[in-house]
Amino acid sequence: MLALARPAAAHLMPAGQGAVRLVGDSAYVVVAVPVAALTGFDDNRDGRIDVAEVNRHRTALNSQVSRLLQWRDGEGAEGRLLFEDLLISHADLPGFQGADHVVVVRRYQWGRPVRSLAVKAGVKVALRCIRDAQTEATTFTRAGAEHTFFAQRPAP
């Protein structure tokens, strides 16, 4: 029985979902961007993305992601991008034919603690933002929706 066991088919993260964790002066971002939202990478025209395509088009893909997902602190300042990577689920499994999304991993940093985070998204994605023991979630549409997580609300 163990010889017949196969690796689990779970995705690293489902397409169109993401999470952001605010810690001190940084935002740690993980978002699964559907390949349908990206252009100029599909060399074999199969509608999917593979490791070779990511590696050939990494710079252009990261630029597209930066235009699709914009991050500012509650005061409107852009964070400094300290780290970025693009990952694909199951690329190491036999028979892998490419993925329908690419997982974007980034770290942004500001010069002060981030208490709220303004996001502008040009891609349909559900995001969950975590700060300390608080969690807030919203779904963005392709229409360039904007949302500020943990916005200061005026007292009643």
PDB file of C-alpha atoms in Angstrom:
ATOM      1  CA  MET A   1       0.000   0.000   0.000  1.00  0.00           C
ATOM      2  CA  LEU A   2       2.751   2.473   0.852  1.00  0.00           C
ATOM      3  CA  ALA A   3       4.426   1.836  -2.490  1.00  0.00           C
ATOM      4  CA  LEU A   4       1.237   3.008  -4.217  1.00  0.00           C
ATOM      5  CA  ALA A   5       0.916   6.199  -2.173  1.00  0.00           C
ATOM      6  CA  ARG A   6       1.117   9.401  -4.190  1.00  0.00           C
ATOM      7  CA  PRO A   7       1.959  12.897  -2.979  1.00  0.00           C
ATOM      8  CA  ALA A   8      -1.030  14.948  -1.876  1.00  0.00           C
ATOM      9  CA  ALA A   9      -2.551  17.065  -4.607  1.00  0.00           C
ATOM     10  CA  ALA A  10      -3.074  20.147  -2.466  1.00  0.00           C
ATOM     11  CA  HIS A  11      -1.970  23.468  -3.911  1.00  0.00           C
ATOM     12  CA  LEU A  12       0.521  25.741  -2.216  1.00  0.00           C
ATOM     13  CA  MET A  13      -2.316  28.278  -2.320  1.00  0.00           C
ATOM     14  CA  PRO A  14      -5.508  28.254  -4.413  1.00  0.00           C
ATOM     15  CA  ALA A  15      -5.601  30.666  -7.371  1.00  0.00           C
ATOM     16  CA  GLY A  16      -7.102  34.047  -6.586  1.00  0.00           C
ATOM     17  CA  GLN A  17      -6.380  33.937  -2.856  1.00  0.00           C
ATOM     18  CA  GLY A  18      -3.761  35.531  -0.681  1.00  0.00           C
ATOM     19  CA  ALA A  19      -2.657  36.580   2.758  1.00  0.00           C
ATOM     20  CA  VAL A  20      -0.744  39.518   4.187  1.00  0.00           C
ATOM     21  CA  ARG A  21       0.794  39.649   7.647  1.00  0.00           C
ATOM     22  CA  LEU A  22       1.724  43.007   9.138  1.00  0.00           C
ATOM     23  CA  VAL A  23       4.638  42.777  11.578  1.00  0.00           C
ATOM     24  CA  GLY A  24       6.212  45.979  12.837  1.00  0.00           C
ATOM     25  CA  ASP A  25       7.384  47.990   9.839  1.00  0.00           C
ATOM     26  CA  SER A  26       6.847  45.180   7.313  1.00  0.00           C
ATOM     27  CA  ALA A  27       4.143  43.480   5.262  1.00  0.00           C
ATOM     28  CA  TYR A  28       4.711  39.837   4.296  1.00  0.00           C
ATOM     29  CA  VAL A  29       2.647  39.007   1.207  1.00  0.00           C
ATOM     30  CA  VAL A  30       1.669  35.666  -0.371  1.00  0.00           C
ATOM     31  CA  VAL A  31      -0.812  35.846  -3.266  1.00  0.00           C
ATOM     32  CA  ALA A  32      -1.757  33.237  -5.891  1.00  0.00           C
ATOM     33  CA  VAL A  33      -2.193  35.279  -9.070  1.00  0.00           C
ATOM     34  CA  PRO A  34      -4.137  33.513 -11.853  1.00  0.00           C
ATOM     35  CA  VAL A  35      -2.130  33.232 -15.078  1.00  0.00           C
ATOM     36  CA  ALA A  36      -5.138  34.657 -16.931  1.00  0.00           C
ATOM     37  CA  ALA A  37      -4.223  38.022 -15.349  1.00  0.00           C
ATOM     38  CA  LEU A  38      -0.665  37.886 -16.763  1.00  0.00           C
ATOM     39  CA  THR A  39       0.601  38.328 -20.316  1.00  0.00           C
ATOM     40  CA  GLY A  40       3.718  37.693 -22.362  1.00  0.00           C
ATOM     41  CA  PHE A  41       4.925  34.513 -20.647  1.00  0.00           C
ATOM     42  CA  ASP A  42       3.072  31.678 -22.398  1.00  0.00           C
ATOM     43  CA  ASP A  43       5.799  30.582 -24.810  1.00  0.00           C
ATOM     44  CA  ASN A  44       4.171  27.214 -25.593  1.00  0.00           C
ATOM     45  CA  ARG A  45       0.652  28.716 -25.771  1.00  0.00           C
ATOM     46  CA  ASP A  46      -0.918  26.164 -23.431  1.00  0.00           C
ATOM     47  CA  GLY A  47      -2.639  28.704 -21.142  1.00  0.00           C
ATOM     48  CA  ARG A  48      -0.556  27.575 -18.156  1.00  0.00           C
ATOM     49  CA  ILE A  49       2.780  28.584 -16.655  1.00  0.00           C
ATOM     50  CA  ASP A  50       5.744  26.333 -16.001  1.00  0.00           C
ATOM     51  CA  VAL A  51       9.107  26.787 -14.319  1.00  0.00           C
ATOM     52  CA  ALA A  52      10.959  27.503 -17.565  1.00  0.00           C
ATOM     53  CA  GLU A  53       8.465  30.251 -18.480  1.00  0.00           C
ATOM     54  CA  VAL A  54       8.750  31.813 -15.020  1.00  0.00           C
ATOM     55  CA  ASN A  55      12.532  31.773 -15.244  1.00  0.00           C
ATOM     56  CA  ARG A  56      12.588  33.282 -18.762  1.00  0.00           C
ATOM     57  CA  HIS A  57      10.071  36.027 -17.908  1.00  0.00           C
ATOM     58  CA  ARG A  58      10.696  36.606 -14.177  1.00  0.00           C
ATOM     59  CA  THR A  59      11.455  40.338 -14.474  1.00  0.00           C
ATOM     60  CA  ALA A  60       8.426  41.068 -16.672  1.00  0.00           C
ATOM     61  CA  LEU A  61       6.138  38.921 -14.488  1.00  0.00           C
ATOM     62  CA  ASN A  62       7.281  40.719 -11.326  1.00  0.00           C
ATOM     63  CA  SER A  63       6.651  44.077 -13.038  1.00  0.00           C
ATOM     64  CA  GLN A  64       3.129  42.983 -13.999  1.00  0.00           C
ATOM     65  CA  VAL A  65       2.426  41.836 -10.452  1.00  0.00           C
ATOM     66  CA  SER A  66       3.620  45.207  -9.126  1.00  0.00           C
ATOM     67  CA  ARG A  67       1.105  46.944 -11.399  1.00  0.00           C
ATOM     68  CA  LEU A  68      -1.714  44.535 -10.509  1.00  0.00           C
ATOM     69  CA  LEU A  69      -1.198  44.691  -6.737  1.00  0.00           C
ATOM     70  CA  GLN A  70      -0.140  47.944  -5.118  1.00  0.00           C
ATOM     71  CA  TRP A  71       0.619  48.257  -1.396  1.00  0.00           C
ATOM     72  CA  ARG A  72       0.724  51.474   0.681  1.00  0.00           C
ATOM     73  CA  ASP A  73       0.642  52.112   4.377  1.00  0.00           C
ATOM     74  CA  GLY A  74      -2.369  53.911   5.859  1.00  0.00           C
ATOM     75  CA  GLU A  75      -0.634  57.246   5.273  1.00  0.00           C
ATOM     76  CA  GLY A  76      -0.250  56.601   1.544  1.00  0.00           C
ATOM     77  CA  ALA A  77       3.473  55.792   1.454  1.00  0.00           C
ATOM     78  CA  GLU A  78       4.730  52.977  -0.776  1.00  0.00           C
ATOM     79  CA  GLY A  79       6.717  50.306   0.967  1.00  0.00           C
ATOM     80  CA  ARG A  80      10.244  49.425  -0.091  1.00  0.00           C
ATOM     81  CA  LEU A  81      10.333  46.005  -1.748  1.00  0.00           C
ATOM     82  CA  LEU A  82      12.931  43.935   0.125  1.00  0.00           C
ATOM     83  CA  PHE A  83      12.186  40.468  -1.248  1.00  0.00           C
ATOM     84  CA  GLU A  84      10.231  38.967  -4.121  1.00  0.00           C
ATOM     85  CA  ASP A  85       9.862  35.492  -5.545  1.00  0.00           C
ATOM     86  CA  LEU A  86       7.534  33.570  -7.845  1.00  0.00           C
ATOM     87  CA  LEU A  87       6.593  29.972  -7.025  1.00  0.00           C
ATOM     88  CA  ILE A  88       4.625  27.261  -8.792  1.00  0.00           C
ATOM     89  CA  SER A  89       2.794  24.460  -6.982  1.00  0.00           C
ATOM     90  CA  HIS A  90       3.594  20.864  -7.961  1.00  0.00           C
ATOM     91  CA  ALA A  91       6.370  21.730 -10.419  1.00  0.00           C
ATOM     92  CA  ASP A  92       8.387  18.806  -9.054  1.00  0.00           C
ATOM     93  CA  LEU A  93       5.689  16.150  -9.597  1.00  0.00           C
ATOM     94  CA  PRO A  94       5.960  13.682 -12.500  1.00  0.00           C
ATOM     95  CA  GLY A  95       3.766  14.687 -15.422  1.00  0.00           C
ATOM     96  CA  PHE A  96       3.527  18.346 -14.346  1.00  0.00           C
ATOM     97  CA  GLN A  97       1.974  20.263 -17.261  1.00  0.00           C
ATOM     98  CA  GLY A  98       2.122  23.791 -15.859  1.00  0.00           C
ATOM     99  CA  ALA A  99       0.043  25.719 -13.354  1.00  0.00           C
ATOM    100  CA  ASP A 100      -3.028  27.923 -13.620  1.00  0.00           C
ATOM    101  CA  HIS A 101      -1.509  30.412 -11.161  1.00  0.00           C
ATOM    102  CA  VAL A 102       1.789  31.667  -9.852  1.00  0.00           C
ATOM    103  CA  VAL A 103       2.343  32.259  -6.142  1.00  0.00           C
ATOM    104  CA  VAL A 104       3.859  35.671  -5.477  1.00  0.00           C
ATOM    105  CA  VAL A 105       5.891  36.017  -2.279  1.00  0.00           C
ATOM    106  CA  ARG A 106       7.055  39.473  -1.203  1.00  0.00           C
ATOM    107  CA  ARG A 107       8.192  41.542   1.742  1.00  0.00           C
ATOM    108  CA  TYR A 108       7.639  45.295   1.867  1.00  0.00           C
ATOM    109  CA  GLN A 109       9.109  47.602   4.509  1.00  0.00           C
ATOM    110  CA  TRP A 110       8.267  51.133   5.662  1.00  0.00           C
ATOM    111  CA  GLY A 111      10.190  53.515   7.908  1.00  0.00           C
ATOM    112  CA  ARG A 112       7.602  53.161  10.687  1.00  0.00           C
ATOM    113  CA  PRO A 113       5.239  50.508  12.062  1.00  0.00           C
ATOM    114  CA  VAL A 114       2.395  49.672   9.668  1.00  0.00           C
ATOM    115  CA  ARG A 115      -0.958  50.015  11.444  1.00  0.00           C
ATOM    116  CA  SER A 116      -3.130  49.928   8.312  1.00  0.00           C
ATOM    117  CA  LEU A 117      -2.511  48.799   4.736  1.00  0.00           C
ATOM    118  CA  ALA A 118      -4.089  50.270   1.589  1.00  0.00           C
ATOM    119  CA  VAL A 119      -4.271  47.835  -1.328  1.00  0.00           C
ATOM    120  CA  LYS A 120      -5.225  48.520  -4.919  1.00  0.00           C
ATOM    121  CA  ALA A 121      -5.844  45.374  -6.944  1.00  0.00           C
ATOM    122  CA  GLY A 122      -6.296  45.068 -10.703  1.00  0.00           C
ATOM    123  CA  VAL A 123      -6.902  41.338 -10.427  1.00  0.00           C
ATOM    124  CA  LYS A 124      -9.706  39.323  -8.882  1.00  0.00           C
ATOM    125  CA  VAL A 125      -8.328  38.091  -5.561  1.00  0.00           C
ATOM    126  CA  ALA A 126      -9.529  37.387  -2.027  1.00  0.00           C
ATOM    127  CA  LEU A 127      -7.070  38.736   0.543  1.00  0.00           C
ATOM    128  CA  ARG A 128      -6.824  38.181   4.262  1.00  0.00           C
ATOM    129  CA  CYS A 129      -4.725  40.622   6.289  1.00  0.00           C
ATOM    130  CA  ILE A 130      -3.450  39.755   9.750  1.00  0.00           C
ATOM    131  CA  ARG A 131      -2.104  42.220  12.308  1.00  0.00           C
ATOM    132  CA  ASP A 132      -1.360  40.981  15.807  1.00  0.00           C
ATOM    133  CA  ALA A 133      -4.519  39.075  16.867  1.00  0.00           C
ATOM    134  CA  GLN A 134      -6.761  40.837  14.326  1.00  0.00           C
ATOM    135  CA  THR A 135      -7.800  39.539  10.924  1.00  0.00           C
ATOM    136  CA  GLU A 136      -9.655  41.350   8.157  1.00  0.00           C
ATOM    137  CA  ALA A 137     -10.615  39.953   4.750  1.00  0.00           C
ATOM    138  CA  THR A 138     -11.998  41.311   1.505  1.00  0.00           C
ATOM    139  CA  THR A 139     -12.403  40.296  -2.118  1.00  0.00           C
ATOM    140  CA  PHE A 140     -11.135  42.512  -4.908  1.00  0.00           C
ATOM    141  CA  THR A 141     -12.484  42.494  -8.468  1.00  0.00           C
ATOM    142  CA  ARG A 142     -10.594  43.155 -11.688  1.00  0.00           C
ATOM    143  CA  ALA A 143     -12.031  46.666 -11.775  1.00  0.00           C
ATOM    144  CA  GLY A 144      -9.127  48.050  -9.752  1.00  0.00           C
ATOM    145  CA  ALA A 145     -10.842  47.833  -6.412  1.00  0.00           C
ATOM    146  CA  GLU A 146      -9.239  49.464  -3.395  1.00  0.00           C
ATOM    147  CA  HIS A 147      -9.444  48.627   0.280  1.00  0.00           C
ATOM    148  CA  THR A 148      -7.647  49.753   3.426  1.00  0.00           C
ATOM    149  CA  PHE A 149      -7.152  47.015   5.970  1.00  0.00           C
ATOM    150  CA  PHE A 150      -7.450  48.133   9.605  1.00  0.00           C
ATOM    151  CA  ALA A 151      -8.495  51.640   8.602  1.00  0.00           C
ATOM    152  CA  GLN A 152      -8.997  53.984  11.514  1.00  0.00           C
ATOM    153  CA  ARG A 153     -12.714  54.527  11.793  1.00  0.00           C
ATOM    154  CA  PRO A 154     -14.041  57.747  13.304  1.00  0.00           C
ATOM    155  CA  ALA A 155     -15.639  57.446  16.738  1.00  0.00           C
ATOM    156  CA  PRO A 156     -19.473  57.517  16.704  1.00  0.00           C
TER     157      PRO A 156
END
